[in-house]
XYZ file of C-alpha atoms in Angstrom:
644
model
C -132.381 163.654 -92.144
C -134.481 165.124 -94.797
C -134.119 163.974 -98.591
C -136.866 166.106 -99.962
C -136.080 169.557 -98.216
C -136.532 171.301 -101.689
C -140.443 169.613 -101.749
C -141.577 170.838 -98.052
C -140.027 174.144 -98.172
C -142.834 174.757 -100.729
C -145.232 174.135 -98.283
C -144.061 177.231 -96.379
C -146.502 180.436 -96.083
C -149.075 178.119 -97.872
C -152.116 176.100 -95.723
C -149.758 173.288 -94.438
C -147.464 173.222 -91.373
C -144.029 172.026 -92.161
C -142.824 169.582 -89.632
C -139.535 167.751 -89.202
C -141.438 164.404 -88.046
C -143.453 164.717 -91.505
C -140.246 165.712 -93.213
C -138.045 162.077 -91.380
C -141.071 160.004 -92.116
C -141.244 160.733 -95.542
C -137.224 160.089 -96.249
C -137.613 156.433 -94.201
C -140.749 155.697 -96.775
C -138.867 156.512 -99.787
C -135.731 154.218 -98.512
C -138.270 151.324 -97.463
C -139.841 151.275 -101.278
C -136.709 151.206 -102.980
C -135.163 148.765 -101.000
C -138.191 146.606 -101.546
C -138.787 146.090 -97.280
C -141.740 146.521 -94.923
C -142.187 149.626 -92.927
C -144.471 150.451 -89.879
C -144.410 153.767 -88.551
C -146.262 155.102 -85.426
C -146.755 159.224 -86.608
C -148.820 160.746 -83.947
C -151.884 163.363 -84.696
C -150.245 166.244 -86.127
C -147.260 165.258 -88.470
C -149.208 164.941 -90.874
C -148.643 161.383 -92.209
C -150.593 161.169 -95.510
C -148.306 163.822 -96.963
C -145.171 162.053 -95.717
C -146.042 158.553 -97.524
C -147.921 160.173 -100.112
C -144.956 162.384 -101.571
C -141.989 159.691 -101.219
C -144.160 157.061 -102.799
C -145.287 158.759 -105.710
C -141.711 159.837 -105.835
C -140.109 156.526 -105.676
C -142.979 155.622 -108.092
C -141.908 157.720 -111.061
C -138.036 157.794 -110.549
C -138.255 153.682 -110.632
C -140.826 153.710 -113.606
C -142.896 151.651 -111.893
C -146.130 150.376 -114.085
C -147.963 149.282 -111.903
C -150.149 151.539 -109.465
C -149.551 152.554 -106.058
C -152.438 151.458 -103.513
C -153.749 153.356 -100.149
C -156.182 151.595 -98.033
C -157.804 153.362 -95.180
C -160.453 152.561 -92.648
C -162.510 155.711 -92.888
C -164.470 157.555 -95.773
C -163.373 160.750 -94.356
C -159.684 160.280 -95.129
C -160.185 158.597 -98.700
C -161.488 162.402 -99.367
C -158.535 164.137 -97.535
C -156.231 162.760 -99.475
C -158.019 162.639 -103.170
C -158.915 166.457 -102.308
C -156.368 167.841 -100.048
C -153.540 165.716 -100.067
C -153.003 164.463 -103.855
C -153.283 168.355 -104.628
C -150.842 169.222 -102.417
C -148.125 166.642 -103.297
C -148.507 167.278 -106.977
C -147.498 170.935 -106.560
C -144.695 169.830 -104.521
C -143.334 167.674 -106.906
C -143.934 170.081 -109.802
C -146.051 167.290 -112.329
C -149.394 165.650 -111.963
C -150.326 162.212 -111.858
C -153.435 160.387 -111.420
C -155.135 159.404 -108.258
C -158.561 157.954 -108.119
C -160.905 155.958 -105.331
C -161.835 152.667 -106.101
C -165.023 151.043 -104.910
C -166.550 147.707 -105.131
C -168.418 146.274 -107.892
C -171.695 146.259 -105.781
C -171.290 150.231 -105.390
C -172.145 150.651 -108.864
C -175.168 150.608 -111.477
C -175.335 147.676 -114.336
C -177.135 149.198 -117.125
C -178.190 145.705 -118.406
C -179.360 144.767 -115.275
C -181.372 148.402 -114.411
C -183.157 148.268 -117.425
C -184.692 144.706 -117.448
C -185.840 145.386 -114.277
C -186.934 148.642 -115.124
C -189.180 147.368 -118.302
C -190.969 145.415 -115.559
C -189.276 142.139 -116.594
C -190.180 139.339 -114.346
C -186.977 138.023 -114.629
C -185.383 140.603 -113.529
C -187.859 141.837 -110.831
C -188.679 139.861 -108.105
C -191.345 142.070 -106.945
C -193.400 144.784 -108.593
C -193.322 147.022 -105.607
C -189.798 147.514 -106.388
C -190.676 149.530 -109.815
C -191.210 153.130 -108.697
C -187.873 152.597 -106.597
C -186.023 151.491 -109.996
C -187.286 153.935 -112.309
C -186.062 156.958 -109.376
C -182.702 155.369 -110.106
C -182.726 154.889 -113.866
C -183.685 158.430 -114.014
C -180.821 159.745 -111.702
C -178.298 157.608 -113.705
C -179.356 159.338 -116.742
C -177.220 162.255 -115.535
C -174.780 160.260 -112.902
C -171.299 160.683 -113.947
C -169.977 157.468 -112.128
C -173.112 155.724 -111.374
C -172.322 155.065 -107.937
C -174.422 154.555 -104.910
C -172.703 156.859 -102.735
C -173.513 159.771 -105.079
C -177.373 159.057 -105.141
C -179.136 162.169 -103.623
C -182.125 160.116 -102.260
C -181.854 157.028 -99.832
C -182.913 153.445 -101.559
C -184.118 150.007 -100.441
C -180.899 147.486 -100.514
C -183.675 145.152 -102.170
C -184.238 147.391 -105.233
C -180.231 148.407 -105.458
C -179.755 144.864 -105.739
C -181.608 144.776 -109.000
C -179.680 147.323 -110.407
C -176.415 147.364 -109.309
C -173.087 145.123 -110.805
C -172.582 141.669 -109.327
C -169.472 139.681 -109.282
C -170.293 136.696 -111.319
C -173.052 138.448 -113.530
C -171.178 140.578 -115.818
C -170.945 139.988 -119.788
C -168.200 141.933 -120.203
C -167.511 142.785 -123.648
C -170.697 140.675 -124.691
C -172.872 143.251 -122.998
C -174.160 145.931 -125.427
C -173.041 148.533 -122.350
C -170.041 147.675 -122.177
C -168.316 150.523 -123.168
C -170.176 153.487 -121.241
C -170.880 150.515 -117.750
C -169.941 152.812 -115.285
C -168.035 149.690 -113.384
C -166.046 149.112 -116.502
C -165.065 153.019 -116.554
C -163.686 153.042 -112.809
C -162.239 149.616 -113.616
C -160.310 150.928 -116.397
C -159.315 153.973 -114.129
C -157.705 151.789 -111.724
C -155.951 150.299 -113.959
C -154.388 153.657 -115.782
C -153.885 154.829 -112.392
C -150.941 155.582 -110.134
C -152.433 155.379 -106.936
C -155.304 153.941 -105.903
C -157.293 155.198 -102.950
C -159.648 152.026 -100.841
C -161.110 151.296 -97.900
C -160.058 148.098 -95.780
C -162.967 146.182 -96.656
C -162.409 146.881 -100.378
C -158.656 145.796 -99.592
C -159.221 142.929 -97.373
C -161.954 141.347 -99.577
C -160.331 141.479 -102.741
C -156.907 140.309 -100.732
C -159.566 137.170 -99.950
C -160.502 136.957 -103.743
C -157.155 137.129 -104.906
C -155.986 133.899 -102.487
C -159.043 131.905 -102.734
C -158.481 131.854 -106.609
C -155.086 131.744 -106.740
C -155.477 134.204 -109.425
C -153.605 137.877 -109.005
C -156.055 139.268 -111.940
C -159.147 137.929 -109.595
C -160.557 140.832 -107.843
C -161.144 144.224 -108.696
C -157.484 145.975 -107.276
C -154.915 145.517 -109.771
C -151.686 144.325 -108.777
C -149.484 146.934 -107.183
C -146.307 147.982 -107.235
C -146.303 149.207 -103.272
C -149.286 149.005 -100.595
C -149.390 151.767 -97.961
C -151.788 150.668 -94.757
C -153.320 153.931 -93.107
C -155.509 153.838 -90.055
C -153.892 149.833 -89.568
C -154.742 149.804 -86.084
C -157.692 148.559 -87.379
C -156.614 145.954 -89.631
C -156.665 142.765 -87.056
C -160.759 143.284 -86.656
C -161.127 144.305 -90.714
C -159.225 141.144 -92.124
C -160.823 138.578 -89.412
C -164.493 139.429 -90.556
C -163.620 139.534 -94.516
C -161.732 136.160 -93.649
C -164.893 135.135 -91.941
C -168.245 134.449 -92.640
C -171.715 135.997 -91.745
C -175.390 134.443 -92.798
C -178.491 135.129 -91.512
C -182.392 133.702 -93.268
C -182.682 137.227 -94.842
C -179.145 136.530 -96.985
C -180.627 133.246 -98.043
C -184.267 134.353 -98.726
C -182.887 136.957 -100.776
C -181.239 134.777 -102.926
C -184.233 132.312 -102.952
C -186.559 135.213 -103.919
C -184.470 136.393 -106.900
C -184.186 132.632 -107.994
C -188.089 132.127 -107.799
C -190.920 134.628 -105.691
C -193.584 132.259 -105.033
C -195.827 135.142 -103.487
C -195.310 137.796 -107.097
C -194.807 134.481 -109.238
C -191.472 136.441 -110.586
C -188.228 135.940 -110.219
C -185.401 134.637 -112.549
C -186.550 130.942 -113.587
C -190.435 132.789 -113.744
C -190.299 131.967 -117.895
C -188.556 128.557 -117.656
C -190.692 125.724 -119.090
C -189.539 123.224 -115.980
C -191.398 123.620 -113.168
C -189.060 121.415 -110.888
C -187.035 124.720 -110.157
C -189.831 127.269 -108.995
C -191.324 124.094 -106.974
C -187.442 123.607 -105.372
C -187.098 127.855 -105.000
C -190.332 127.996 -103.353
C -189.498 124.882 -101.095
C -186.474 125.865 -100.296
C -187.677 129.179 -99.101
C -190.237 127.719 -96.403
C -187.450 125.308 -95.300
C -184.703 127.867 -94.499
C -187.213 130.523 -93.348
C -187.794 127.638 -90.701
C -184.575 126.468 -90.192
C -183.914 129.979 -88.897
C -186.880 130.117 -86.990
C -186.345 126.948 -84.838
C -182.736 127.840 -84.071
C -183.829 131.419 -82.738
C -186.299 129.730 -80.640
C -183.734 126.582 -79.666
C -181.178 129.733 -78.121
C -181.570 130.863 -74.949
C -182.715 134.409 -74.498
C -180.246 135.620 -71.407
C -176.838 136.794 -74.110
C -177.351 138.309 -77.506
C -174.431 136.311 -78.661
C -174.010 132.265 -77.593
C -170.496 131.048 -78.630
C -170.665 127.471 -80.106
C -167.821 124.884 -79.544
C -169.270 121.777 -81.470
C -171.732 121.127 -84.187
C -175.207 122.497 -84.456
C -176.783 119.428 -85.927
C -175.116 116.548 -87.395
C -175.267 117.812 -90.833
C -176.972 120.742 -92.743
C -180.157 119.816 -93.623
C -180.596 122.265 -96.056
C -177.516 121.109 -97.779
C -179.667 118.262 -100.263
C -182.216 120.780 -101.482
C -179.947 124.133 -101.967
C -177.820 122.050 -104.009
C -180.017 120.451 -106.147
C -181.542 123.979 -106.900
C -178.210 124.621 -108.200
C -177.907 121.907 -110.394
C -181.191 122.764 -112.110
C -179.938 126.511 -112.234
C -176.687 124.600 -114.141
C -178.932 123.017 -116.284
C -180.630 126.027 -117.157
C -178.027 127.808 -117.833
C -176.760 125.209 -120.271
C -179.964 125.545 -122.330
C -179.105 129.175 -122.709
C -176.121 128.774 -124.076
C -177.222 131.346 -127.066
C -178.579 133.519 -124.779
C -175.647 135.283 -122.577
C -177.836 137.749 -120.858
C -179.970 134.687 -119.358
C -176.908 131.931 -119.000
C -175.026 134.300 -116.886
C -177.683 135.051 -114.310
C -178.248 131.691 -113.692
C -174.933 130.771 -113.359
C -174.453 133.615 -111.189
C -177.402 132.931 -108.801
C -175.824 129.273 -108.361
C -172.704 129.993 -107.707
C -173.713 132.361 -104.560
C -176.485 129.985 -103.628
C -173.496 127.337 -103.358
C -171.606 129.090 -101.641
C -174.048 130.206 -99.090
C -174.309 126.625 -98.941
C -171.028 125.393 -98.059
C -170.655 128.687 -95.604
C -173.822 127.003 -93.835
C -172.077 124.291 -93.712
C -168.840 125.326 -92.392
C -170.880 127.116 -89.406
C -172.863 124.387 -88.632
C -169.568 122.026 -88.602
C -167.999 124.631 -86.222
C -164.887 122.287 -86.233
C -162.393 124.511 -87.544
C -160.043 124.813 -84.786
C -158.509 128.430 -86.460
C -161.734 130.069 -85.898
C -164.407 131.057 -83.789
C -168.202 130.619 -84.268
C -171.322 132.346 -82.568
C -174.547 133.131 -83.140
C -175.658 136.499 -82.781
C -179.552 136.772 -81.265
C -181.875 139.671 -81.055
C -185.425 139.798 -80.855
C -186.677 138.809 -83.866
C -183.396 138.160 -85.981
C -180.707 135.489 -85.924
C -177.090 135.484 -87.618
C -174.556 132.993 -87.645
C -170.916 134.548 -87.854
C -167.212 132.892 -87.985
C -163.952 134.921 -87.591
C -160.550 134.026 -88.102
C -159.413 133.903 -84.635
C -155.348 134.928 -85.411
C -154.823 136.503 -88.352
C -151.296 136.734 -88.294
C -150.375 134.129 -90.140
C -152.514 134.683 -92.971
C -151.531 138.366 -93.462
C -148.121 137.438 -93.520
C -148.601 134.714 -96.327
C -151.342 137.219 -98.004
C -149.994 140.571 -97.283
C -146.375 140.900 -95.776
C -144.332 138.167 -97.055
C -145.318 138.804 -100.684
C -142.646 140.695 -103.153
C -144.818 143.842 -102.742
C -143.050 146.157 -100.062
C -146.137 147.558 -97.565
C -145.973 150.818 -95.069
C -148.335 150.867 -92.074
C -149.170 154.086 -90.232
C -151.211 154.618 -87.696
C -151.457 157.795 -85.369
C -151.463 154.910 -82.162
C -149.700 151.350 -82.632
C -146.754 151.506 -80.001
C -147.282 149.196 -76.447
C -144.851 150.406 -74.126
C -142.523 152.232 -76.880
C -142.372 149.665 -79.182
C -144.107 148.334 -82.279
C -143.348 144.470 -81.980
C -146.845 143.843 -80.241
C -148.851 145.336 -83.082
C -147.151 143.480 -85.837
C -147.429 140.069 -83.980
C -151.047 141.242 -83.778
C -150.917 141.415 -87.647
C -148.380 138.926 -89.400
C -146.108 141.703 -89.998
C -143.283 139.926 -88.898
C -140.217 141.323 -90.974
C -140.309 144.992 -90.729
C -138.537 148.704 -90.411
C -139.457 150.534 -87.503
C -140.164 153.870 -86.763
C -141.784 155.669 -83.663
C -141.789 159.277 -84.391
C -142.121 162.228 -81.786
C -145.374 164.170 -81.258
C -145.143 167.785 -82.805
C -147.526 168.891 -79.945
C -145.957 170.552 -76.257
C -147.566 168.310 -74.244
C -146.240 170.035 -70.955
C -148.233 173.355 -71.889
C -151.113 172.056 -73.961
C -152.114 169.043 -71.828
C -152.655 168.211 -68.043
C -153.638 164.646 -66.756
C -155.525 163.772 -63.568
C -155.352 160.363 -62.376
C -157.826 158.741 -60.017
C -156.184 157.191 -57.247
C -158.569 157.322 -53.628
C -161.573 156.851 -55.803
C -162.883 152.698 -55.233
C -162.108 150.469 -57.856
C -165.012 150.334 -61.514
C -165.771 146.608 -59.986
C -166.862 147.921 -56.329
C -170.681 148.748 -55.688
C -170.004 152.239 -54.803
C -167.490 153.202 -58.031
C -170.677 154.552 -59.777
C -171.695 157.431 -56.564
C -168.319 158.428 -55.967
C -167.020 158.305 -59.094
C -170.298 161.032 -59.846
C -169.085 163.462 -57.476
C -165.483 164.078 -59.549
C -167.535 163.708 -62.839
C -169.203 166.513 -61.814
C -165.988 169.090 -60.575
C -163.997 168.197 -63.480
C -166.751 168.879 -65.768
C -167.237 171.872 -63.655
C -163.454 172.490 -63.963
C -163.814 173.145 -67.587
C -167.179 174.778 -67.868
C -168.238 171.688 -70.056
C -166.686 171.129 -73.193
C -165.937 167.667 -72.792
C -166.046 164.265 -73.774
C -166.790 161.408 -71.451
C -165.891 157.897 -73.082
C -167.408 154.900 -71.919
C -166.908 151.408 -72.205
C -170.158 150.469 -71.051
C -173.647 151.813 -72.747
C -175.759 150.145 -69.530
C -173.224 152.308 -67.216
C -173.285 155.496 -69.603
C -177.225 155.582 -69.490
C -177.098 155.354 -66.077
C -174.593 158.067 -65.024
C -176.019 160.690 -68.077
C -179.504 159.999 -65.824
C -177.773 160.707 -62.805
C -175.618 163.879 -63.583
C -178.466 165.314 -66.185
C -179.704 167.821 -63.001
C -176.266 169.276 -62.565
C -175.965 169.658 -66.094
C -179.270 171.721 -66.163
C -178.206 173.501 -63.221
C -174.997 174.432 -65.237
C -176.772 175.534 -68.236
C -174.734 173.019 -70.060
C -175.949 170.962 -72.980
C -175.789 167.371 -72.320
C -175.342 164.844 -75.221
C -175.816 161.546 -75.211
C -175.113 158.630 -77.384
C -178.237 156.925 -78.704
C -180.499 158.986 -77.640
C -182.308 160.237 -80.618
C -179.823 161.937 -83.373
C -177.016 160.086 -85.097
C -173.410 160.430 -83.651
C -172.382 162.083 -86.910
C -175.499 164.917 -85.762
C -174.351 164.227 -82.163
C -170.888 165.284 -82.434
C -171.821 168.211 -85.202
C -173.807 169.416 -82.451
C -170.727 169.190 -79.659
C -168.929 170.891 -82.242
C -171.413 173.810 -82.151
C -172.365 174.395 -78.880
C -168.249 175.235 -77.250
C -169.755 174.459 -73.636
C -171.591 170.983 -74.336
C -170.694 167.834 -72.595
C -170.974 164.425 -74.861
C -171.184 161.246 -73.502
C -169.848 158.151 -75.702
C -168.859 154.736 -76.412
C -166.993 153.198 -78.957
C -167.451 155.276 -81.791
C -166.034 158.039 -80.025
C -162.902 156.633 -78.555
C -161.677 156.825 -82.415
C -161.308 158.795 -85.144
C -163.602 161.854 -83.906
C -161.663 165.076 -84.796
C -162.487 167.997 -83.206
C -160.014 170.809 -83.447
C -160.417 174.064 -81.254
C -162.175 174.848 -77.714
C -165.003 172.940 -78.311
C -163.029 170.000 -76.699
C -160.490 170.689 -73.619
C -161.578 168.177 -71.266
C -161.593 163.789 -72.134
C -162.708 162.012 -69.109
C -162.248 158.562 -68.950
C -164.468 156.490 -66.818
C -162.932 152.648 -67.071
C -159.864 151.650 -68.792
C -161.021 149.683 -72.099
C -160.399 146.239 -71.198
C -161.558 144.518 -74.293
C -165.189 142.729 -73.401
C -163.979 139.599 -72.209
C -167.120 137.341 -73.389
C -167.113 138.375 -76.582
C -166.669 135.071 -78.751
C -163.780 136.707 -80.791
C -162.128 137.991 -77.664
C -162.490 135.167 -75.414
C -161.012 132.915 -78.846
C -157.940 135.443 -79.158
C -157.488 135.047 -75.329
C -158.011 131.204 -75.043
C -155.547 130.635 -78.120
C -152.917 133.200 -76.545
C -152.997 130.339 -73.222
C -152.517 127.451 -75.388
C -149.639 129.005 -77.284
C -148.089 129.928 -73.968
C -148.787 133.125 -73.482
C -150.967 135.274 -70.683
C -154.056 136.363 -72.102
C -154.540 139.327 -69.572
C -150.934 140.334 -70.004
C -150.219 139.824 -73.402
C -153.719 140.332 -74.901
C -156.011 142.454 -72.484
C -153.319 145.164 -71.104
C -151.916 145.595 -74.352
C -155.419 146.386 -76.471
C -156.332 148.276 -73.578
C -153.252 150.625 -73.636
C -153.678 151.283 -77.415
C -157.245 152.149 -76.737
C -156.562 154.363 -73.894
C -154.435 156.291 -76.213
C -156.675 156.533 -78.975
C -159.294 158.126 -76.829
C -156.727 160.509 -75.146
C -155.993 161.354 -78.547
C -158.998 162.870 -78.864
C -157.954 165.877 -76.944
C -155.179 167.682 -78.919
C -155.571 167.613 -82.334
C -153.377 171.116 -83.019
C -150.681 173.121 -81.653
C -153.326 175.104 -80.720
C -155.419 173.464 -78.751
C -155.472 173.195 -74.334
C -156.932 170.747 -72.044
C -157.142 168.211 -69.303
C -157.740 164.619 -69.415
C -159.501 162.824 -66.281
C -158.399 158.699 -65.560
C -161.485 157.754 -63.093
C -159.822 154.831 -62.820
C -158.355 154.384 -60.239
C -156.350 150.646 -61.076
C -154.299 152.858 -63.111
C -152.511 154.286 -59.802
C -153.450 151.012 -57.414
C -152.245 147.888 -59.317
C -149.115 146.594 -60.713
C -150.366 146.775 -64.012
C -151.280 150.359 -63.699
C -148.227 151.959 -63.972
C -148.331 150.900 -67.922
C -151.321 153.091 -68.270
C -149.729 156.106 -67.106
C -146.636 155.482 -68.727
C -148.542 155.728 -72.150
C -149.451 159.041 -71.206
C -147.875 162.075 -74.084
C -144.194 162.749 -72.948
C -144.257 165.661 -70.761
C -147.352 165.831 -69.335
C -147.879 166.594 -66.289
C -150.213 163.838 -63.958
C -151.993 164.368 -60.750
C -153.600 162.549 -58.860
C -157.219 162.601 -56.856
């Protein structure tokens, strides 16, 4: 039952569809907040879910008096703007009074004034290579007329080198010592956070300064202030998000860019260039060759058949880069205690040790690899190397970080439920005290949606999957005269079947789009949206949050289900840890993740009452195995299925 009827009858007549789903969701937000619990909510695509947390919380928020802010994370860009521009709007005419919503960003996003023009007057302290200059005055004279400052608004693309310059730094700010501090554009969106009522992030924002916050021990640490409710949009997502910012990732270039700011042996600049002591620039440029070689010998030590080589036991017996990166942080210590009456100086040196250390230790830690609660790999291309470490189960951290704390959190997602329920997705995640709710699609599945199952086709792992499986690729996209997309798990297998079909396609007259061939996806998928008779073929970027409303998509074909790559380090970890705990990886890990996926990519298909189309399983395990039978039971209610 509704408790805000009186708020979404105003939506009637106006650009918004009023739903009941929208209109339950909304009453079981506001009863989660003020009774202080946890809420997780599967609300399909079309109920319009940002509206029904949005409205109750802001609700809840001003009836309690709460002081401190509400904060929305999401995974994507594109819905941080829905709701600051669409949805905020809406839900303050609704309720009849304004209040203030604003998108935070991280320090790094914006320009230090201080910083810009030091390096901008040339100063070799500053500048750790000339070349940079033209790039740093383009930017000084955009921020000249830049309301907020902010990378994402610059209308010109700019070397990460140069930004990093300019832009803020954790660690190198003077705060109210700095003759900027008043107009810093970082301290202006830091202050609007903090007179704000809800606060608009992405996950990595989130998850980062959720890291900050519990590596300190300090709630102030960070840039989020402390809230008074935290609603988790787009959460399917949250397992990868908070295992990489729980994680590490290094690589020679992260070092060498450090190194180089310290001391640039090659433009004789850097920020020790001035010091009287040579003992640092001799250390800076010593420690530059060593790691640049470091790296070197471990990309040639790796094999060259896997991109990515898992590592179960330690690199070397101990970092030998650890002695001389450290001692380059001492002298940085020391330097910084000589310019003790010089702020501007003491607190970029301090700030260049303290991420040189902790480079350091990370180094360490990787090259340990004895942690037994995460995974480490190296990642190998051609000419690069990168050493990563994830947290392999999240859960319990989240629920120590995240759920368990006195700060009541909704999660929403448009696809969370494994075989009706939400239990697996918050085991995934920590959540483990929680309201549920699993709301209805608004869609007519029977009428708007028709499935086709593959059941005489041979199985994806059989030799000849590939030429029969061509011949129904080709009547189904027939079937619909194009307009489809065909999701892949596989970009070997994609390259190969878009080669293959490409002459029926120009037979056809129909456009045929292909993932990484040439544009962008973002150009890709503009260009699907243009053309109503194109045919896209994709892999994991469009299983996911691709919206495209109307005719110009009415047929998904699926060619595998998306079994998780089993060899991924990550993967393999989650699976291996699952079989020690007592679980079955394949049953309680693969299936699961692969049943979520599958519906995320169906998802794709009907994004409106409006909208009419088929979706094609060439699978044909989902009709031929015990397992199977999950699959097609995560199909929309009321669909019909058929089988080939």
């Amino acid at each position: 039952m509704s408790i805000f009827p009186e708020h979404f009858s105003f939506l009637d007549g106006r650009d918004f569809e009023r739903r009941p789903q929208q209109e339950t969701m909304a009453s079981k937000v506001y009863y989660a907040l003020s009774e202080g619990l946890n809420l997780c909510v599967e609300a399909p695509t079309g109920v319009g879910k940002s509206i029904a947390y949005l409205l109750p919380a802001v609700k809840w928020h001003r009836n309690t008096e709460q002081t401190k802010p509400i904060i929305i994370t999401t995974h994507t860009k594109h819905l941080q703007e829905q709701l600051l521009k669409k949805d905020v709007p809406a839900v303050q005419l609704m309720l009849g009074e304004d209040f203030n919503a604003v998108i935070g960003m991280g320090r790094g996003n914006y320009i230090c004034m201080r910083r810009m023009n030091a390096a901008a007057a040339g100063s070799p302290d500053f500048l750790p290579d000339e070349s940079m200059i033209p790039e740093v005055f383009r930017i000084k004279s955009w921020s000249a007329t830049s309301e907020n400052g902010c990378k994402t608004e610059l209308p010109f693309a700019v070397d990460n080198g140069a930004w990093g310059t300019v832009n803020a730094e954790e660690g190198n700010c003077l705060n109210q010592r700095c003759p900027h501090f008043k107009p810093c554009f970082f301290q202006k969106s830091r202050r609007s956070l903090y007179g704000a009522d809800v606060i608009i992030v992405n996950h990595a924002l989130f998850f980062a300064d959720l890291a900050i916050k519990a590596e300190t021990g300090d709630e102030q640490a960070g840039i989020l202030p402390s809230a008074s409710a935290i609603i988790v949009d787009e959460c399917h997502t949250v397992e990868d998000v908070a295992a990489v910012h729980l994680g590490i990732r290094l690589s020679a270039g992260t070092f060498l860019y450090q190194l180089r700011r310290i001391y640039n042996k090659r433009s004789k600049r850097g920020a020790i260039s001035t010091v009287s002591d040579n003992r640092g620039r001799h250390l800076a440029a010593k420690m530059h060759d060593e790691v640049r070689d470091f790296f070197q010998s471990l990309h040639a030590w790796l094999p060259d058949e896997n991109k990515t080589h898992r590592i179960h036991e330690p690199v070397v017996p101990e970092n030998p880069l650890a002695e001389g990166l450290t001692q380059l942080c001492g002298l940085l210590e020391l330097y910084a205690d000589e310019e003790e009456g010089n702020p501007e100086k003491e607190t970029e040196y301090r700030s260049l040790s303290r991420r040189l250390l902790k480079l350091t230790d990370s180094l360490s830690f990787f090259l340990r690899a004895s942690s037994e609660e995460h995974v480490f790999w190296f990642e190998k291309s051609t000419k690069h190397l990168s050493m990563h470490a994830a947290a392999i189960d999240v859960a319990p951290i989240l629920n120590d970080l995240l759920f368990r704390s006195k700060t009541p959190v909704v999660t929403t997602s448009a696809t969370l439920a494994v075989s009706e329920k939400l239990s697996y997705y918050r085991s995934r995640v920590g959540m483990s005290e929680s309201l549920d709710m699993i709301l209805d699609s608004p869609f007519d599945f029977k009428n708007q949606m028709k499935v086709f199952a593959a059941q005489t086709l041979p199985s994806p792992k059989e030799n000849d999957y590939e030429k029969e499986a061509l011949t129904w690729l080709r009547y189904f996209i027939h079937m619909s005269t194009g307009g489809a997309f065909v999701l892949f798990t596989s970009f070997s297998q994609m390259k190969r079947i878009a080669d293959a079909v490409r002459p029926f396609m120009n037979e056809m007259g129909l456009k045929l789009l292909v993932q990484g061939e040439a544009a962008s996806s973002a150009l890709l998928l503009q260009a699907f949206k243009e053309d109503n008779n194109s045919v896209l073929f994709g892999t994991d970027t469009f299983w996911t949050g691709v919206d495209v409303p109307g005719e110009s998509l009415r047929n998904v074909i699926i060619m595998r289900i998306p079994f998780a790559v089993p060899d991924h380090p990550l993967i393999a970890a989650r699976c291996e840890h699952l079989e020690k705990t007592g679980g079955r990886a394949f049953f309680d890990f693969s299936v699961p993740e692969a049943q979520l996926k599958l519906r995320q990519g169906i998802g794709r298909l009907i994004r409106s009452a409006k909208d009419r189309g088929i979706v094609v399983l060439m699978d044909s395990r989902v009709s031929n195995t015990n397992y199977g039978a999950k699959f097609l039971r995560a199909m929309p209610e009321g669909c019909e299925i058929e089988h080939f």
